[in-house]
mmCIF file of C-alpha atoms and ligand atoms in Angstrom:
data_model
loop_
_atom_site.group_PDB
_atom_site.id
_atom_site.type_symbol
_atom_site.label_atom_id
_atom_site.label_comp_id
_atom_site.label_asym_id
_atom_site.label_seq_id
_atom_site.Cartn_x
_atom_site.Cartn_y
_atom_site.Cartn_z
ATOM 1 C CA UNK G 298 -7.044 -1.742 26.419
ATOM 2 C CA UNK G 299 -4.181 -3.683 24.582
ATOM 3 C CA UNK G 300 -1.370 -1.144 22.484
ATOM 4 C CA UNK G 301 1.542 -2.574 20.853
ATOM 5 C CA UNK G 302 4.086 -0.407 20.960
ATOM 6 C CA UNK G 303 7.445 -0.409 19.580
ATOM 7 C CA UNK G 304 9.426 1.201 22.251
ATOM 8 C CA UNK G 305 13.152 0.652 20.672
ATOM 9 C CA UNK G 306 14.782 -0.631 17.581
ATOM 10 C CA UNK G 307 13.309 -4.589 17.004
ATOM 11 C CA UNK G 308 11.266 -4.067 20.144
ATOM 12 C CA UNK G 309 7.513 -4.207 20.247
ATOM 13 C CA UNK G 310 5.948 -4.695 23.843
ATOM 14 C CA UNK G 311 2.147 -5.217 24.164
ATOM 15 C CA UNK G 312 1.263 -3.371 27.365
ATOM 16 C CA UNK G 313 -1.839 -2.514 28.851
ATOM 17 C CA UNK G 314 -2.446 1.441 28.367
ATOM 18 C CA UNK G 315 -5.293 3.736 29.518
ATOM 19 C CA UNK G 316 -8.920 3.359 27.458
ATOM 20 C CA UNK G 317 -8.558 6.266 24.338
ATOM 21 C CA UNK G 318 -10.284 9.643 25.377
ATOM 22 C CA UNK G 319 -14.136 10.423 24.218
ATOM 23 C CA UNK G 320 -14.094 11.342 20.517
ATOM 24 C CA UNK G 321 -13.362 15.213 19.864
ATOM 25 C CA UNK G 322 -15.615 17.347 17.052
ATOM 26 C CA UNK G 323 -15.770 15.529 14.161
ATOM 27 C CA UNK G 324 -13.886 12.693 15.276
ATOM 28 C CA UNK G 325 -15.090 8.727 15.940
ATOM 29 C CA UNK G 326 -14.283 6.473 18.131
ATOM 30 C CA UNK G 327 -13.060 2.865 16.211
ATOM 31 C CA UNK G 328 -13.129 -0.066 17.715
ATOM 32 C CA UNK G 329 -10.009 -1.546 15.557
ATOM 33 C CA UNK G 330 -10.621 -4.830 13.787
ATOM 34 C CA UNK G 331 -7.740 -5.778 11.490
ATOM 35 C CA UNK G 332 -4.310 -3.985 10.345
ATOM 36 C CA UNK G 333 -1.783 -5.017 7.825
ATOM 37 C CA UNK G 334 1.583 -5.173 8.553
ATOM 38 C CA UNK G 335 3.229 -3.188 4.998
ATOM 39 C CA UNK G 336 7.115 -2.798 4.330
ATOM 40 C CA UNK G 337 7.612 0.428 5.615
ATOM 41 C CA UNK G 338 6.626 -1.137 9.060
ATOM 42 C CA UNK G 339 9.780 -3.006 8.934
ATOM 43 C CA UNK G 340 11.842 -0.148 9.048
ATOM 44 C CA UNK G 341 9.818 1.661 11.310
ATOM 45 C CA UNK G 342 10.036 -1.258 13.818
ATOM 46 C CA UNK G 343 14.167 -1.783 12.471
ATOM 47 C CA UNK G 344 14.394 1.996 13.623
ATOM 48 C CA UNK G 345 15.732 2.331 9.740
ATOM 49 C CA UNK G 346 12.400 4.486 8.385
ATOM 50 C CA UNK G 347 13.238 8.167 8.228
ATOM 51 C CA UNK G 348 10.117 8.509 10.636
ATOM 52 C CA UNK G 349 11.199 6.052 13.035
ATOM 53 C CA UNK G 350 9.887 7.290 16.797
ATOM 54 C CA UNK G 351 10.195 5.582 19.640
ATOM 55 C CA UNK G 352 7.620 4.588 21.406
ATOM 56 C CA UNK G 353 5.056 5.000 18.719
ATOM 57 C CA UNK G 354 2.380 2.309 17.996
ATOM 58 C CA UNK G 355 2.269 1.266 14.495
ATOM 59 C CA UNK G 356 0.111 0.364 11.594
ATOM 60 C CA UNK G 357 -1.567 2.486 9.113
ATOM 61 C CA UNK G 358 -3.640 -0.498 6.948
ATOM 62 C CA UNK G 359 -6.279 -0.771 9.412
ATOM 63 C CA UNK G 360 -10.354 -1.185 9.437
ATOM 64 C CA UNK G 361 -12.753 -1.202 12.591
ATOM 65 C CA UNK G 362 -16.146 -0.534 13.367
ATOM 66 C CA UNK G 363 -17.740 2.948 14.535
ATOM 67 C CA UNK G 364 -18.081 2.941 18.425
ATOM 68 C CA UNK G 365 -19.141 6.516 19.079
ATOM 69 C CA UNK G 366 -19.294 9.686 17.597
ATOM 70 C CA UNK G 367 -17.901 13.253 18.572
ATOM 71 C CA UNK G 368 -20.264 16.033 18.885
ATOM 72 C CA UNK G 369 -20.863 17.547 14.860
ATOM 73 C CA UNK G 370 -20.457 14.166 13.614
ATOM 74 C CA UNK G 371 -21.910 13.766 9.902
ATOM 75 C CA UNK G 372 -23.142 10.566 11.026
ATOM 76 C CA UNK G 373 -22.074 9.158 7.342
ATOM 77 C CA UNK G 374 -20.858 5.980 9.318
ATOM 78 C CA UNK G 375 -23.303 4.880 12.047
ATOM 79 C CA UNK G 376 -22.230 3.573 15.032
ATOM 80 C CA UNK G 377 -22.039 -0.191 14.477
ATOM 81 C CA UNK G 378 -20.373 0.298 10.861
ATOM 82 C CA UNK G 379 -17.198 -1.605 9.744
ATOM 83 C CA UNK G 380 -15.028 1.588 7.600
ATOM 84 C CA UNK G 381 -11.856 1.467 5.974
ATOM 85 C CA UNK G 382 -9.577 4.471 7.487
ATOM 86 C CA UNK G 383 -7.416 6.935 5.274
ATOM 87 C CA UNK G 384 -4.644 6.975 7.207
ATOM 88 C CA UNK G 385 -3.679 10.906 6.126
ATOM 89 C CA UNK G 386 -3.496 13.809 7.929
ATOM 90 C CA UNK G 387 -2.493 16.632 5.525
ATOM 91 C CA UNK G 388 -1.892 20.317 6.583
ATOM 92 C CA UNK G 389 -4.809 22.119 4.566
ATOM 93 C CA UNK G 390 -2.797 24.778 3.215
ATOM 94 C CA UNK G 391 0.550 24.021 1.784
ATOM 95 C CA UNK G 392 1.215 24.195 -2.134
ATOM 96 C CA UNK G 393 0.280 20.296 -2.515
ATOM 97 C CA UNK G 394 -2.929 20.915 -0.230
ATOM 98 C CA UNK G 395 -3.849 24.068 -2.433
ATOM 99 C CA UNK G 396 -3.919 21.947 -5.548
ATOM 100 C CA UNK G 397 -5.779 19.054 -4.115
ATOM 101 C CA UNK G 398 -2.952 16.860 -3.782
ATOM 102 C CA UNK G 399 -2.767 16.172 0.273
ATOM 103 C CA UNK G 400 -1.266 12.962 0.002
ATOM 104 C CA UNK G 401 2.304 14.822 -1.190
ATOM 105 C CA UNK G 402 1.304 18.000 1.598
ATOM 106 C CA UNK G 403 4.800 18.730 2.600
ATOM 107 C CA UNK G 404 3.925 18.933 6.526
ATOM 108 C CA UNK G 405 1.857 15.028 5.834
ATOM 109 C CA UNK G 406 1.245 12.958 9.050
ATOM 110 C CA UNK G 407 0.330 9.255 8.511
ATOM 111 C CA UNK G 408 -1.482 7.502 11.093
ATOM 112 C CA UNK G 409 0.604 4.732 12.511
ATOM 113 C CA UNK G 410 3.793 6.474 11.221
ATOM 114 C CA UNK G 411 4.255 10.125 12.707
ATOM 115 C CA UNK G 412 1.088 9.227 14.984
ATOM 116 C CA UNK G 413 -0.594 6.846 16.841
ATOM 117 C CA UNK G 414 -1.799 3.479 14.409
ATOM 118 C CA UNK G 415 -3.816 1.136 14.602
ATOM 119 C CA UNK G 416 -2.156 -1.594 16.247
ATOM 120 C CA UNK G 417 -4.287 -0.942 19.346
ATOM 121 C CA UNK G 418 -7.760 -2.104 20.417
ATOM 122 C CA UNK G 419 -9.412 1.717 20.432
ATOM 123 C CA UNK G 420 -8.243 4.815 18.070
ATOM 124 C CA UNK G 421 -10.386 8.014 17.770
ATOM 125 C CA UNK G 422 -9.517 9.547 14.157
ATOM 126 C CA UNK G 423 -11.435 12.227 11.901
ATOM 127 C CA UNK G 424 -14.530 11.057 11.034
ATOM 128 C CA UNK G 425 -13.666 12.588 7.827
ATOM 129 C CA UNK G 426 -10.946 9.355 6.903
ATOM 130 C CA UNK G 427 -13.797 7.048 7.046
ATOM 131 C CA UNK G 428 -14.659 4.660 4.049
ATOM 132 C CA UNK G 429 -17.722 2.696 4.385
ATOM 133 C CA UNK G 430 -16.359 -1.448 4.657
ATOM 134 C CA UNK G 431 -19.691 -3.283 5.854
ATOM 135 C CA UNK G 432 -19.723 -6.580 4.797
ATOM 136 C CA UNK G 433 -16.073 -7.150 3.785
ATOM 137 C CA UNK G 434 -14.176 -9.474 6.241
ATOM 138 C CA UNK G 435 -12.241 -7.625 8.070
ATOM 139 C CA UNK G 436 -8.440 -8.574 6.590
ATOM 140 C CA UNK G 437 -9.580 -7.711 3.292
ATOM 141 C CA UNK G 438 -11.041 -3.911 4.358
ATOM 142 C CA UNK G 439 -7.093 -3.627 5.938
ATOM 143 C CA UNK G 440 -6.149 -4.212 2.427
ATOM 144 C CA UNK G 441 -8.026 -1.130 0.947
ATOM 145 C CA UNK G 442 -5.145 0.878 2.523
ATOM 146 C CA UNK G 443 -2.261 -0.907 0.262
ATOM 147 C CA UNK G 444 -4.808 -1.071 -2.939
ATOM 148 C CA UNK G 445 -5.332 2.711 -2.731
ATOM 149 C CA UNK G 446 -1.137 2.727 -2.908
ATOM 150 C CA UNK G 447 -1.287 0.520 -6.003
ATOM 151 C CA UNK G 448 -4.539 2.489 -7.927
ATOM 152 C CA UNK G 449 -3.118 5.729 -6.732
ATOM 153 C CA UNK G 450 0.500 4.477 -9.248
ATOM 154 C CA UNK G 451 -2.377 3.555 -11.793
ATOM 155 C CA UNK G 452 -4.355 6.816 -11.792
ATOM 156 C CA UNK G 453 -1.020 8.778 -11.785
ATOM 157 C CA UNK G 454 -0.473 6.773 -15.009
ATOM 158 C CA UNK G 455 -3.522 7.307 -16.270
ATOM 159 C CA UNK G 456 -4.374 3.457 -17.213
ATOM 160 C CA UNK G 457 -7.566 2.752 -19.257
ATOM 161 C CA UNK G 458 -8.838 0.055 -20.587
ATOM 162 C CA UNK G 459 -6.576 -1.812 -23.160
ATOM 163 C CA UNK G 460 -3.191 -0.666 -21.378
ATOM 164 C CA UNK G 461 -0.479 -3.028 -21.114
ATOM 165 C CA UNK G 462 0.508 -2.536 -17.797
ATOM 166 C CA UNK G 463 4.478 -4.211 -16.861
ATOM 167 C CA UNK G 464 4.414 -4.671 -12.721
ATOM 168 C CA UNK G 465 7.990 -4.745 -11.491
ATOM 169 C CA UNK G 466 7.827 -6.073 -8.018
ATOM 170 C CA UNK G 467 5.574 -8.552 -6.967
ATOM 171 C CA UNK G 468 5.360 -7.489 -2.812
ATOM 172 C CA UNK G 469 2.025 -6.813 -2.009
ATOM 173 C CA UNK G 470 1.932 -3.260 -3.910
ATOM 174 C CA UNK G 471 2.847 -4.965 -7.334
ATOM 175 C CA UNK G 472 0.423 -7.391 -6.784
ATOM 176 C CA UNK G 473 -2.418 -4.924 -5.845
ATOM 177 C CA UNK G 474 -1.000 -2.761 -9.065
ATOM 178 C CA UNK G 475 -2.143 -6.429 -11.084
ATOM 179 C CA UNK G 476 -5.523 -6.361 -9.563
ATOM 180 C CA UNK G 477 -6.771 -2.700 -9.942
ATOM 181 C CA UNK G 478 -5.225 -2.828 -13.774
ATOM 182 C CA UNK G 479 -7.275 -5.192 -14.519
ATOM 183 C CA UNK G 480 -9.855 -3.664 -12.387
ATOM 184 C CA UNK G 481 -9.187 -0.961 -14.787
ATOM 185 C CA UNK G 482 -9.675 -3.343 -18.160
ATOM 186 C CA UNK G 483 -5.962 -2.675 -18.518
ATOM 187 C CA UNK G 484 -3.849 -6.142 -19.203
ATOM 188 C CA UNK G 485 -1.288 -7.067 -16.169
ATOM 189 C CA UNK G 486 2.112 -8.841 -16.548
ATOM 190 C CA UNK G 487 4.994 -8.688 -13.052
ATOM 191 C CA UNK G 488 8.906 -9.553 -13.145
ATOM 192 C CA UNK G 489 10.460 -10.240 -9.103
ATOM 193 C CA UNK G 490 13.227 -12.057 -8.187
ATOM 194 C CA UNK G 491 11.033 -14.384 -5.970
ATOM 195 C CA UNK G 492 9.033 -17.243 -7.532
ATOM 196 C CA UNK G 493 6.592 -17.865 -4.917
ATOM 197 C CA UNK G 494 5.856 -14.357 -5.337
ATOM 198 C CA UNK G 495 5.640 -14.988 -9.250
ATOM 199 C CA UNK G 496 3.376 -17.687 -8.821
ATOM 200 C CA UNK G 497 0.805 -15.274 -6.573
ATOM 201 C CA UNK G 498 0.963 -12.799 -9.606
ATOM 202 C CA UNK G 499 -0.241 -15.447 -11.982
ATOM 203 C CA UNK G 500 -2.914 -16.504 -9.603
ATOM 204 C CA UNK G 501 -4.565 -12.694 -9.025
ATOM 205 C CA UNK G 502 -4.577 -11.951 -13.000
ATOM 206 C CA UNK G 503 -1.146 -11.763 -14.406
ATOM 207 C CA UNK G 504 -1.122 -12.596 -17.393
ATOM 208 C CA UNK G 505 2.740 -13.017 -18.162
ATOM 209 C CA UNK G 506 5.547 -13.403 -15.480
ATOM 210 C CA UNK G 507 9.054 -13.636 -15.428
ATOM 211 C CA UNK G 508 12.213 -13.594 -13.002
ATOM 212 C CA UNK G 509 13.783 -9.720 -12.210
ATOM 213 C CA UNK G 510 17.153 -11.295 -12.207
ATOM 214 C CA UNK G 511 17.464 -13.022 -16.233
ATOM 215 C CA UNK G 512 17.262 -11.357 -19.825
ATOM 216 C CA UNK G 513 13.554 -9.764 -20.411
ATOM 217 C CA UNK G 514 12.103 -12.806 -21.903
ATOM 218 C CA UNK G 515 10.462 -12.551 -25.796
ATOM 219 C CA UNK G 516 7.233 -13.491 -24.793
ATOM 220 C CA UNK G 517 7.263 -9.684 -23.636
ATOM 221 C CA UNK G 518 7.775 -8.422 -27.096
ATOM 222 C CA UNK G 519 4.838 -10.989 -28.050
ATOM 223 C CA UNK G 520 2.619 -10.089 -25.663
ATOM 224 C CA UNK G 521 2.849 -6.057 -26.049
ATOM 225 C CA UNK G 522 2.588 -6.916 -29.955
ATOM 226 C CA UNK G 523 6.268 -5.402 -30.630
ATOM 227 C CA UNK G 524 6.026 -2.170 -28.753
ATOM 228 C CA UNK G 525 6.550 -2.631 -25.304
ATOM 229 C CA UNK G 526 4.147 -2.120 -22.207
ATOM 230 C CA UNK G 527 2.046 1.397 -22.380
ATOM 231 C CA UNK G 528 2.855 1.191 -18.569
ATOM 232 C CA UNK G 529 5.585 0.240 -16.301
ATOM 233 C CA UNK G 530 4.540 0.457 -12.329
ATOM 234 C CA UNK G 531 7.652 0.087 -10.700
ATOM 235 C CA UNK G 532 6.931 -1.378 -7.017
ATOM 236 C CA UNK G 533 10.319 -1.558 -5.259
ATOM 237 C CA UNK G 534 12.536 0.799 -5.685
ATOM 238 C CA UNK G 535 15.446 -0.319 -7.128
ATOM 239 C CA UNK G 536 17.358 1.621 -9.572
ATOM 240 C CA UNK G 537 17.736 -1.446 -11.735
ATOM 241 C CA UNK G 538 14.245 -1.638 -12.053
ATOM 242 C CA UNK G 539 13.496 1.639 -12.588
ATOM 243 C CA UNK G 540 16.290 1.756 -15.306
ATOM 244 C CA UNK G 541 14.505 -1.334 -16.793
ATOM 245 C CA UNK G 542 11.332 0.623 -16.837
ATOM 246 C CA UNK G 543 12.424 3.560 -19.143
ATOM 247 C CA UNK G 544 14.165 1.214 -21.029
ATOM 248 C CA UNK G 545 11.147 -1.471 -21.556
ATOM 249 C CA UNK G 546 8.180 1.348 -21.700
ATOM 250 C CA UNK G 547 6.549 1.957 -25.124
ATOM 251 C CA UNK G 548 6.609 5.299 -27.033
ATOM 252 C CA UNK G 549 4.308 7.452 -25.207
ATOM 253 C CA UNK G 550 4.123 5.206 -22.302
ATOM 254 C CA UNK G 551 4.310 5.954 -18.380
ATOM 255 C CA UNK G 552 6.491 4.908 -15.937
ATOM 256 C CA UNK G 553 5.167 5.205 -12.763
ATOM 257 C CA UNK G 554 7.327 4.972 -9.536
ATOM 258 C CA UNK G 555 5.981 3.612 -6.493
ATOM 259 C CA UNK G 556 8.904 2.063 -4.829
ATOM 260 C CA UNK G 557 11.310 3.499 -2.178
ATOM 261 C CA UNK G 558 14.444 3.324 -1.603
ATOM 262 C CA UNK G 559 17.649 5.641 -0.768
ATOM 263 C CA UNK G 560 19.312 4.814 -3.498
ATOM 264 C CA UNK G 561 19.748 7.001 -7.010
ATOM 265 C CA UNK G 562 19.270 5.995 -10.333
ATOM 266 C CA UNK G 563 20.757 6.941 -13.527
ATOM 267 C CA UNK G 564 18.402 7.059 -16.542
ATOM 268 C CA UNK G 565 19.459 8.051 -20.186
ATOM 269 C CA UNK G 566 18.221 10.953 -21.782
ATOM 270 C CA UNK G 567 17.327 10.403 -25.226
ATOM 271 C CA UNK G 568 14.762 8.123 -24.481
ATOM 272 C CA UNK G 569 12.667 10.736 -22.268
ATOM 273 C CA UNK G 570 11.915 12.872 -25.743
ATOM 274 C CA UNK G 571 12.026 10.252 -28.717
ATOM 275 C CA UNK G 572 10.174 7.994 -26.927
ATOM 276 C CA UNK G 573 7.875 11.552 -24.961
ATOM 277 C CA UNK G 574 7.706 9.440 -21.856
ATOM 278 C CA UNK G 575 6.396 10.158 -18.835
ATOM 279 C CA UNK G 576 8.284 9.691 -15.532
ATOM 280 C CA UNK G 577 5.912 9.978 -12.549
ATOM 281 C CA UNK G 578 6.284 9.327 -8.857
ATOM 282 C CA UNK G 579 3.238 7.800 -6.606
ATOM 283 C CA UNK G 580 2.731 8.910 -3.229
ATOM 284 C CA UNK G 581 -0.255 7.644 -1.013
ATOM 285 C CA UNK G 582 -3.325 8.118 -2.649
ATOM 286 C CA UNK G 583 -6.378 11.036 -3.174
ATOM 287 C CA UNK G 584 -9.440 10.786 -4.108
ATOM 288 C CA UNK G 585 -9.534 7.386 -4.841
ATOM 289 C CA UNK G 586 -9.746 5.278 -1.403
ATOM 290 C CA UNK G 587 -13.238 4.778 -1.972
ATOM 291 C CA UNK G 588 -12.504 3.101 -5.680
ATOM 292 C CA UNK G 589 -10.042 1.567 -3.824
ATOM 293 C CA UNK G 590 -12.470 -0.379 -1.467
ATOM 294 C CA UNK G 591 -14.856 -1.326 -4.171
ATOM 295 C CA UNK G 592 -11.730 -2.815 -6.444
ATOM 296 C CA UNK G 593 -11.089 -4.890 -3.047
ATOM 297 C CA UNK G 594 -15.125 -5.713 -2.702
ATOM 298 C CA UNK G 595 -14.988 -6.876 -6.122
ATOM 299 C CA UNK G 596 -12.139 -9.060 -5.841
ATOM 300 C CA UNK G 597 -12.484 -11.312 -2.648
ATOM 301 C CA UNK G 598 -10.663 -14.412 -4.243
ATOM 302 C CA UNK G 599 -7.439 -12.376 -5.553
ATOM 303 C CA UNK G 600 -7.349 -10.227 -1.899
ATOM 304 C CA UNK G 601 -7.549 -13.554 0.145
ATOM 305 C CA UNK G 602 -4.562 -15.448 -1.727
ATOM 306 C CA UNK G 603 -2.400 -12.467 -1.023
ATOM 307 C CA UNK G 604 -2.836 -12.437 2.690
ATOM 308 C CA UNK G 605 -0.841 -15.483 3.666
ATOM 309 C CA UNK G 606 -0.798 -14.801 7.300
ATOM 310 C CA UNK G 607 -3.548 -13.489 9.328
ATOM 311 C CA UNK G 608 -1.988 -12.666 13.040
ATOM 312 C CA UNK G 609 -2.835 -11.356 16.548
ATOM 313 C CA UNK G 610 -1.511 -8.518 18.001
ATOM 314 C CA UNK G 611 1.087 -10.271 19.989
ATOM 315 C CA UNK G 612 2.424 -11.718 16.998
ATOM 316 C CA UNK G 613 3.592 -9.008 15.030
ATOM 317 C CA UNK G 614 7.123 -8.977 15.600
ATOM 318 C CA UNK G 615 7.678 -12.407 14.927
ATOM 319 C CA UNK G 616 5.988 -11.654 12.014
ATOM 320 C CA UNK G 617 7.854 -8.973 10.742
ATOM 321 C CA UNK G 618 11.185 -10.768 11.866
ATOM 322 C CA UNK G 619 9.807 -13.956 9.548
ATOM 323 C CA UNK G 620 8.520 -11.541 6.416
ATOM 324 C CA UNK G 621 11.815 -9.635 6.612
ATOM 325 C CA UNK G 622 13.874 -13.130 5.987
ATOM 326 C CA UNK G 623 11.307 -14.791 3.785
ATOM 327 C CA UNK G 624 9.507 -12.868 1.514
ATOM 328 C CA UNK G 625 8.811 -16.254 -0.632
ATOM 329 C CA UNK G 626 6.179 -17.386 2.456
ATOM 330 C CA UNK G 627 4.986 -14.227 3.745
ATOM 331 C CA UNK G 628 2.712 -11.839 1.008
ATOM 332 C CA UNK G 629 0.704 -9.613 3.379
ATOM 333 C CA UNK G 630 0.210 -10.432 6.914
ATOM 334 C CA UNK G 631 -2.390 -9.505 8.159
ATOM 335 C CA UNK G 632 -3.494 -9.098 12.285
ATOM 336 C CA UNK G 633 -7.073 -9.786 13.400
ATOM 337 C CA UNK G 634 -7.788 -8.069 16.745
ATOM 338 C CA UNK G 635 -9.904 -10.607 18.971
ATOM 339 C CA UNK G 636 -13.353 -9.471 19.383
HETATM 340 ZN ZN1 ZN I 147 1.509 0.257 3.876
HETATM 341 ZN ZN1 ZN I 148 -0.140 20.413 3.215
#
C-alpha cells in the first residue's frame, strides 16, 4: 500500500510500505478515504511543531470505511461503514483522564502527530474512535475532525442560543467556530487580516466581518446592541488578538482561546473582575465528536465552500508549500485517496 511519509524537514516521499497488520482486540481495520491537511501539519512537515518526528506519516482529519474487525469488536461500525476517526489516544489515568477531560491527558498521543496518520491507504485504530459518517462525502466526514476543534472552543464557552459570538481568525477553525455557533442558535461575526478569507465567513453565516488589521468598526457596537460580543473565540493565536478579545468581550462574557502560538500575551487586570470574565483555553475536543459530525451533516453547503482544494496523496506537499504562501486561495485542502 501507498504511505506518505515525511522523512525530513519539507520532505514528504510517497513510498510503497508493507500492507498494515490484522486488526488487534478492539481495533478496525480502515480503509482511509479522505484527510485534511490542518495548520499544525505545516509545522509538522516544516520540522517547526514541538512534535515534529521524522519519518512519521501525517494527518489526523481523516474518514474511511470499516474493512475488518479485531476479535471483541462491538461491531457498532459494520464492515462496509464510512466513520469519522477521533484522532486521540489519551492515557486513562492521569488527572485530566480522571476528570473526563482526555483531550488535555498530559501523556495525549494524536494520531498523525506522535503516531502513525492517516495519510496512508490502510490504518488499524481503536474501534473505540469511530464516529458513524455513512452518507457524507467523504471530504466533508475529514472535516468533522476540525469542527469538533471549533465546537469543542464553543462548548468550553458555553454558547446558547442568542450569544453573540466575535470569531477572530477566519482559517478553517474560525470558520468552523461560525458554523457550529450558529449551529448552536448563537449569532456569528469574524475579523482576519485576509479578505478572501472574509468573504468565506460571510458566505458560511457571518453575519458581520471586518479586517484584523484597522480600528474595530461601529457596526460592532450596533450589532452587539452596545455591549460587546457575549463571546470572543480567538482562532490564531496571536497576542494581539487575544488582547483584542478581553478588551472587546461583554461583561460576563467568555473568551475562549483556540489558537497557538509561542508567543505571550499581556492582558490587563481590571477587566478580568469588573467585567467577571472568563478566560478559557480549547484543546481538542470530548464528548462532542459525534455533535460534531451531525453540525457537518447538517451543513453540506457551508462545509463544501470551505474546502477549496480537494488533493491526492502525492500532492500534499505542494499543497502545503502553496497554503503556507497563500492563505487567500487555499481554506482547507482536502486529499481524496483513489478508490
Ligand atoms: Zn487539524
Ligand atoms: Zn491522561
Amino acid at each position: 500500500m501507498r504511505a506518505l511519509v515525511t522523512s525530513a524537514p519539507r520532505t514528504m516521499e510517497l513510498r510503497e510500505v508493507d500492507a498494515v497488520a490484522e486488526p488487534g482486540p478492539g481495533e478496525v481495520l480502515l480503509g482511509i478515504d479522505a484527510v485534511g491537511i490542518c495548520g499544525s501539519d505545516f509545522g509538522l512537515y516544516k520540522g517547526t511543531h514541538p512534535y515534529a518526528q521524522f519519518p512519521q506519516v501525517q494527518g489526523h482529519e481523516f474518514c474511511g470505511t470499516v474493512r475488518a474487525l479485531g476479535p471483541g469488536c462491538e461491531g457498532t461500525h459494520a464492515v462496509g461503514t464510512r466513520v469519522a476517526v477521533e484522532p486521540l489516544l489519551p492515557c486513562g489515568h492521569c488527572y485530566p483522564c480522571s476528570v473526563g477531560r482526555g483531550n488535555c491527558c498530559m501523556e495525549l498521543r494524536i494520531l498523525g502527530v506522535h503516531t502513525p496518520g492517516g495519510l496512508q491507504d490502510e490504518l488499524v485504530v481503536p474501534e473505540r474512535l469511530l464516529h458513524d459518517a455513512d452518507g457524507l462525502d467523504a471530504p466533508a466526514a475529514a472535516f468533522a475532525e476540525p469542527m469538533s476543534i471549533a465546537l469543542q472552543g464553543l462548548v468550553r464557552a458555553q454558547v446558547v442560543e442568542g450569544d453573540t459570538v466575535l470569531v477572530l481568525g477566519a482559517g478553517p477553525i474560525g470558520q468552523a467556530a461560525i458554523i457550529a455557533a450558529r449551529a448552536l442558535g448563537a449569532r456569528a461575526a469574524a475579523s482576519d487580516l485576509v479578505p478572501e478569507r472574509l468573504e468565506r465567513a460571510t458566505a458560511v453565516g457571518a453575519e458581520l466581518v471586518f479586517d484584523a488589521a484597522g480600528d474595530v468598526p461601529d457596526a460592532l457596537g450596533e450589532w452587539t446592541h452596545g455591549v460587546g460580543p457575549t463571546v470572543v473565540v480567538d482562532a490564531t493565536g496571536a497576542p494581539v488578538a487575544i488582547r483584542r478579545a478581553v478588551d472587546l468581550v461583554s461583561f460576563a462574557g467568555r473568551v475562549v482561546v483556540i489558537g497557538l502560538s509561542s508567543q505571550e500575551v499581556s492582558l490587563p487586570i481590571v477587566p478580568f473582575t469588573r467585567k467577571e470574565i472568563s478566560i478559557l483555553g480549547s484543546r481538542n475536543s470530548v464528548g462532542i465528536f459525534g455533535d460534531a459530525v451531525r453540525i457537518v451533516r447538517d451543513h453540506p453547503d457551508e462545509v463544501a465552500r470551505l474546502i477549496t482544494h480537494e488533493i491526492a496523496l502525492e500532492d500534499v506537499p505542494e499543497t502545503i508549500e502553496l497554503a503556507m504562501a497563500h492563505p487567500e486561495i487555499v481554506e482547507k485542502a482536502i486529499v481524496r485517496m483513489a478508490a
